[in-house]
Coordinates of C-alpha atoms in Angstrom, one line a residue:
X1 CA -4.1 -41.0 8.8
X2 CA -1.0 -42.6 8.1
X3 CA -0.9 -40.1 5.0
X4 CA -1.9 -37.2 7.1
X5 CA 1.2 -38.0 9.1
X6 CA 3.5 -38.4 6.4
X7 CA 2.7 -35.1 5.0
X8 CA 2.1 -33.9 8.1
X9 CA 6.0 -34.6 8.3
X10 CA 6.9 -33.0 5.3
X11 CA 5.0 -30.0 5.8
X12 CA 6.8 -29.3 9.0
X13 CA 10.0 -29.6 7.3
X14 CA 9.1 -27.3 4.5
X15 CA 10.0 -23.7 4.1
X16 CA 7.3 -21.9 3.3
X17 CA 5.6 -23.1 6.6
X18 CA 8.4 -22.1 8.5
X19 CA 8.5 -18.9 7.1
X20 CA 5.1 -18.3 7.7
X21 CA 5.0 -19.1 10.9
X22 CA 7.7 -16.9 11.7
X23 CA 5.8 -13.9 10.1
X24 CA 2.7 -14.3 11.4
X25 CA 4.1 -14.7 15.2
X26 CA 6.7 -12.0 14.5
X27 CA 3.8 -9.3 12.9
X28 CA 1.4 -10.8 15.8
X29 CA 3.5 -10.4 18.2
X30 CA 4.6 -6.5 17.6
X31 CA 1.0 -5.8 17.0
X32 CA 0.1 -6.8 20.7
X33 CA 2.8 -5.2 22.5
X34 CA 2.7 -1.9 20.7
X35 CA -0.8 -1.9 20.9
X36 CA -0.9 -3.3 24.4
X37 CA 2.2 -0.8 25.7
X38 CA 1.7 2.7 27.4
X39 CA 2.9 3.9 23.7
X40 CA 0.2 3.3 22.0
X41 CA -2.3 5.1 24.0
X42 CA -5.0 2.7 24.9
X43 CA -6.6 2.1 28.2
X44 CA -5.0 -0.9 30.4
X45 CA -7.3 -3.8 29.7
X46 CA -8.8 -2.2 26.8
X47 CA -8.7 -4.9 23.7
X48 CA -10.8 -4.1 21.0
X49 CA -8.6 -1.7 19.1
X50 CA -5.9 -4.5 19.5
X51 CA -8.0 -7.5 17.8
X52 CA -8.5 -4.8 15.0
X53 CA -4.8 -4.9 14.6
X54 CA -4.7 -8.3 15.0
X55 CA -7.8 -9.0 12.3
X56 CA -5.4 -7.0 10.0
X57 CA -2.6 -9.2 10.6
X58 CA -4.4 -12.1 10.0
X59 CA -6.4 -10.7 7.2
X60 CA -2.7 -10.1 5.0
X61 CA -0.7 -13.2 6.0
X62 CA -3.6 -16.3 7.0
X63 CA -4.7 -16.3 3.0
X64 CA -2.0 -15.5 1.8
X65 CA -0.2 -18.7 2.7
X66 CA -3.8 -20.8 3.4
X67 CA -3.9 -20.5 -0.4
X68 CA 0.0 -21.3 -1.3
X69 CA -0.2 -24.3 1.1
X70 CA -3.2 -25.5 -0.7
X71 CA -1.6 -24.7 -4.4
X72 CA 1.4 -26.7 -3.8
X73 CA -0.6 -29.9 -2.0
X74 CA -1.4 -31.2 -5.2
X75 CA 0.2 -30.2 -8.3
X76 CA 3.4 -30.4 -7.1
X77 CA 3.3 -34.0 -6.0
X78 CA 1.9 -34.7 -9.4
X79 CA 4.5 -33.0 -10.7
X80 CA 7.2 -35.1 -9.5
X81 CA 5.4 -38.1 -9.8
X82 CA 4.3 -39.2 -6.3
X83 CA 0.7 -39.0 -7.0
X84 CA 1.1 -41.7 -9.5
X85 CA 3.5 -43.7 -7.2
X86 CA 1.1 -43.3 -4.1
X87 CA -2.0 -44.0 -5.9
X88 CA -0.5 -47.6 -6.8
X89 CA -0.7 -48.4 -3.7
X90 CA -3.7 -50.2 -2.2
X91 CA -5.8 -46.8 -1.0
X92 CA -8.3 -45.1 -3.0
X93 CA -7.9 -41.3 -4.3
X94 CA -10.1 -39.7 -1.6
X95 CA -8.0 -41.2 1.7
X96 CA -5.0 -39.9 -0.4
X97 CA -6.7 -36.8 -1.3
X98 CA -8.1 -36.3 2.4
X99 CA -5.1 -37.3 4.7
X100 CA -3.1 -34.6 2.5
X101 CA -5.8 -32.6 3.6
X102 CA -5.8 -33.2 7.4
X103 CA -1.6 -33.3 7.2
X104 CA -1.2 -29.9 5.9
X105 CA -3.9 -28.3 7.2
X106 CA -3.0 -29.9 10.8
X107 CA 0.6 -28.3 10.4
X108 CA -1.0 -24.7 9.1
X109 CA -3.3 -25.0 12.5
X110 CA 0.2 -25.1 14.8
X111 CA 1.8 -22.2 13.1
X112 CA -1.3 -20.1 13.5
X113 CA -1.8 -21.2 17.1
X114 CA 1.9 -20.5 17.5
X115 CA 1.6 -16.7 16.4
X116 CA -1.3 -15.9 18.6
X117 CA 0.2 -18.0 21.7
X118 CA 3.1 -15.6 22.0
X119 CA 0.1 -12.7 20.8
X120 CA -1.3 -13.8 24.3
X121 CA 1.9 -13.9 26.4
X122 CA 2.7 -10.2 25.2
X123 CA -1.4 -8.8 25.5
X124 CA -1.1 -10.7 29.2
X125 CA 2.0 -9.5 30.6
X126 CA 0.7 -5.8 29.6
X127 CA -2.7 -6.5 31.7
X128 CA -5.0 -6.0 28.4
X129 CA -5.7 -9.6 27.3
X130 CA -9.5 -11.0 26.9
X131 CA -9.3 -14.7 26.9
X132 CA -12.4 -14.8 25.0
X133 CA -12.4 -12.2 22.7
X134 CA -9.1 -13.7 21.9
X135 CA -10.0 -17.4 21.8
X136 CA -12.7 -15.8 18.9
X137 CA -10.4 -14.4 16.9
X138 CA -7.7 -17.7 17.1
X139 CA -11.2 -19.9 16.1
X140 CA -12.1 -17.5 13.2
X141 CA -8.5 -17.3 12.5
X142 CA -8.4 -21.0 12.0
X143 CA -11.2 -21.2 10.0
X144 CA -10.3 -18.5 7.3
X145 CA -6.9 -20.4 7.2
X146 CA -9.3 -24.1 6.8
X147 CA -11.3 -21.8 3.6
X148 CA -8.5 -20.3 2.1
X149 CA -6.4 -24.1 2.5
X150 CA -9.8 -25.6 0.5
X151 CA -9.7 -23.5 -2.0
X152 CA -5.8 -23.3 -2.9
X153 CA -6.2 -27.2 -2.8
X154 CA -9.2 -26.4 -5.6
X155 CA -7.0 -24.7 -7.4
X156 CA -4.4 -27.3 -7.2
X157 CA -6.4 -30.2 -8.5
X158 CA -7.1 -28.3 -11.1
X159 CA -3.9 -27.0 -12.4
X160 CA -1.5 -29.1 -14.4
X161 CA 1.7 -27.4 -13.1
X162 CA 2.9 -26.5 -9.8
X163 CA 3.7 -22.8 -10.9
X164 CA 0.3 -22.1 -12.7
X165 CA -1.9 -23.6 -9.4
X166 CA 0.8 -20.6 -7.4
X167 CA -0.1 -18.0 -9.9
X168 CA -3.6 -18.4 -9.3
X169 CA -3.6 -18.9 -5.7
X170 CA -1.8 -15.0 -5.4
X171 CA -4.3 -13.6 -7.9
X172 CA -7.0 -15.0 -5.5
X173 CA -5.3 -13.7 -2.5
X174 CA -5.1 -10.8 -4.5
X175 CA -8.7 -10.2 -5.5
X176 CA -9.8 -11.3 -2.0
X177 CA -8.0 -7.9 -0.3
X178 CA -9.3 -6.0 -3.6
X179 CA -12.8 -7.0 -2.5
X180 CA -12.1 -6.0 1.3
X181 CA -13.1 -2.4 2.3
X182 CA -11.9 -0.2 0.1
X183 CA -12.9 -2.3 -2.8
X184 CA -16.6 -2.4 -2.1
X185 CA -16.9 1.7 -1.8
X186 CA -14.4 2.1 -5.1
X187 CA -17.4 -0.5 -6.7
X188 CA -20.4 1.4 -5.3
X189 CA -19.2 4.5 -6.7
X190 CA -17.8 2.8 -10.2
X191 CA -20.5 1.7 -11.0
X192 CA -23.1 3.2 -9.2
X193 CA -24.8 -0.1 -7.9
X194 CA -27.3 -0.6 -5.3
X195 CA -25.2 -1.0 -2.0
X196 CA -27.5 -4.1 -1.2
X197 CA -26.0 -5.8 -4.0
X198 CA -22.3 -4.6 -3.6
X199 CA -22.7 -5.9 -0.1
X200 CA -23.8 -9.4 -1.2
X201 CA -21.3 -9.7 -3.5
X202 CA -18.5 -8.9 -0.2
X203 CA -20.3 -11.7 2.0
X204 CA -18.9 -13.9 -1.0
X205 CA -15.4 -13.1 0.5
X206 CA -14.1 -15.5 3.3
X207 CA -11.9 -12.9 4.4
X208 CA -14.7 -10.2 4.7
X209 CA -16.7 -12.6 6.6
X210 CA -13.8 -13.3 8.8
X211 CA -13.7 -9.8 9.7
X212 CA -16.6 -8.3 10.1
X213 CA -17.7 -11.5 12.7
X214 CA -14.7 -10.8 14.5
X215 CA -14.7 -7.2 14.9
X216 CA -18.1 -7.8 15.8
X217 CA -17.4 -10.3 18.7
X218 CA -15.0 -8.1 20.5
X219 CA -17.1 -4.5 20.3
X220 CA -14.8 -2.6 18.9
X221 CA -16.6 0.5 16.9
X222 CA -18.4 0.3 14.2
X223 CA -16.1 2.2 12.1
X224 CA -13.7 -0.5 12.1
X225 CA -16.5 -2.7 10.3
X226 CA -16.3 -0.9 6.8
X227 CA -19.2 0.0 4.7
X228 CA -20.7 -3.8 4.5
X229 CA -20.3 -4.7 8.8
X230 CA -22.0 -1.3 9.1
X231 CA -24.8 -2.4 6.8
X232 CA -25.2 -5.5 7.8
X233 CA -25.3 -4.9 11.8
X234 CA -27.6 -2.6 11.5
X235 CA -30.0 -5.1 9.5
X236 CA -29.5 -8.7 10.5
X237 CA -28.8 -7.6 13.6
X238 CA -28.3 -11.0 16.3
X239 CA -28.6 -13.0 13.0
X240 CA -25.5 -12.0 11.6
X241 CA -23.0 -13.9 13.3
X242 CA -24.0 -17.3 12.3
X243 CA -24.5 -16.2 9.0
X244 CA -20.9 -15.5 8.7
X245 CA -20.1 -18.7 10.6
X246 CA -22.0 -20.5 8.1
X247 CA -20.2 -18.7 5.1
X248 CA -17.3 -19.4 6.6
X249 CA -17.8 -23.4 6.8
X250 CA -18.9 -23.3 3.4
X251 CA -15.9 -22.1 2.1
X252 CA -14.3 -25.1 3.7
X253 CA -16.4 -27.6 2.6
X254 CA -17.0 -27.0 -0.8
X255 CA -13.7 -25.9 -2.3
X256 CA -12.4 -29.1 -0.7
X257 CA -15.6 -31.1 -1.8
X258 CA -15.0 -30.1 -5.3
X259 CA -11.1 -30.8 -5.2
X260 CA -11.7 -34.4 -4.2
X261 CA -14.2 -34.8 -7.3
X262 CA -11.4 -33.2 -9.7
X263 CA -8.7 -35.7 -7.6
X264 CA -10.6 -38.7 -8.2
X265 CA -11.7 -38.0 -11.5
X266 CA -8.9 -36.8 -13.4
X267 CA -5.7 -38.3 -11.0
X268 CA -7.0 -41.9 -10.2
X269 CA -7.0 -43.6 -13.9

């Protein structure tokens, strides 16, 4: 807990967290205001399209900053010699890793909460707020953030340099975006694979799991779900949402456990 507090305070002083919070807040508030205004052509109180727009903002911003935060969490401290300093103290490598994980994750979630809070105020002023659906969207966004951050910490644990870790993190972010709707359709057309196989691969994408779960929750048009979502809703029905939540939780737990295992073997010497 002491390490988590130190890492949390350090994260709040870093420019990347302030940048992430500012970008996400501006985009979330802008999308919410425009979607709920009379100029958008939406009926008062119609939240489905607003949630779909917020979902797209989350898909662009949240995985990128989660991956970047995770990528610099270990590799940067290793380069500066901070890991050796901490591990020279009477603590275990697992305590150091989980302390750093919890501290930075808390800072990231605060930035996420700030953006959604401003968006909620904009929706409440226009009468377009649906508190239950927004709460679901916030919860799913938090799961996506933690999943991205866990993957980033795994990248950081196996990278020798922070520059390499950042490069891999950006590459993973681009890959996650490519494996969305457009990439899925392009893959089906180019390879002529069975759609069920391609959709199975798409389910391994935490961003796609987040998107399908969020759009399914708010009851927006099935067209917004894309080909993967349409197929899954038709064939899985009520079992779809528990499956997607389980996949997001797995994306949080498995990379984090692999990262701490690698950290204990390679850095704790």
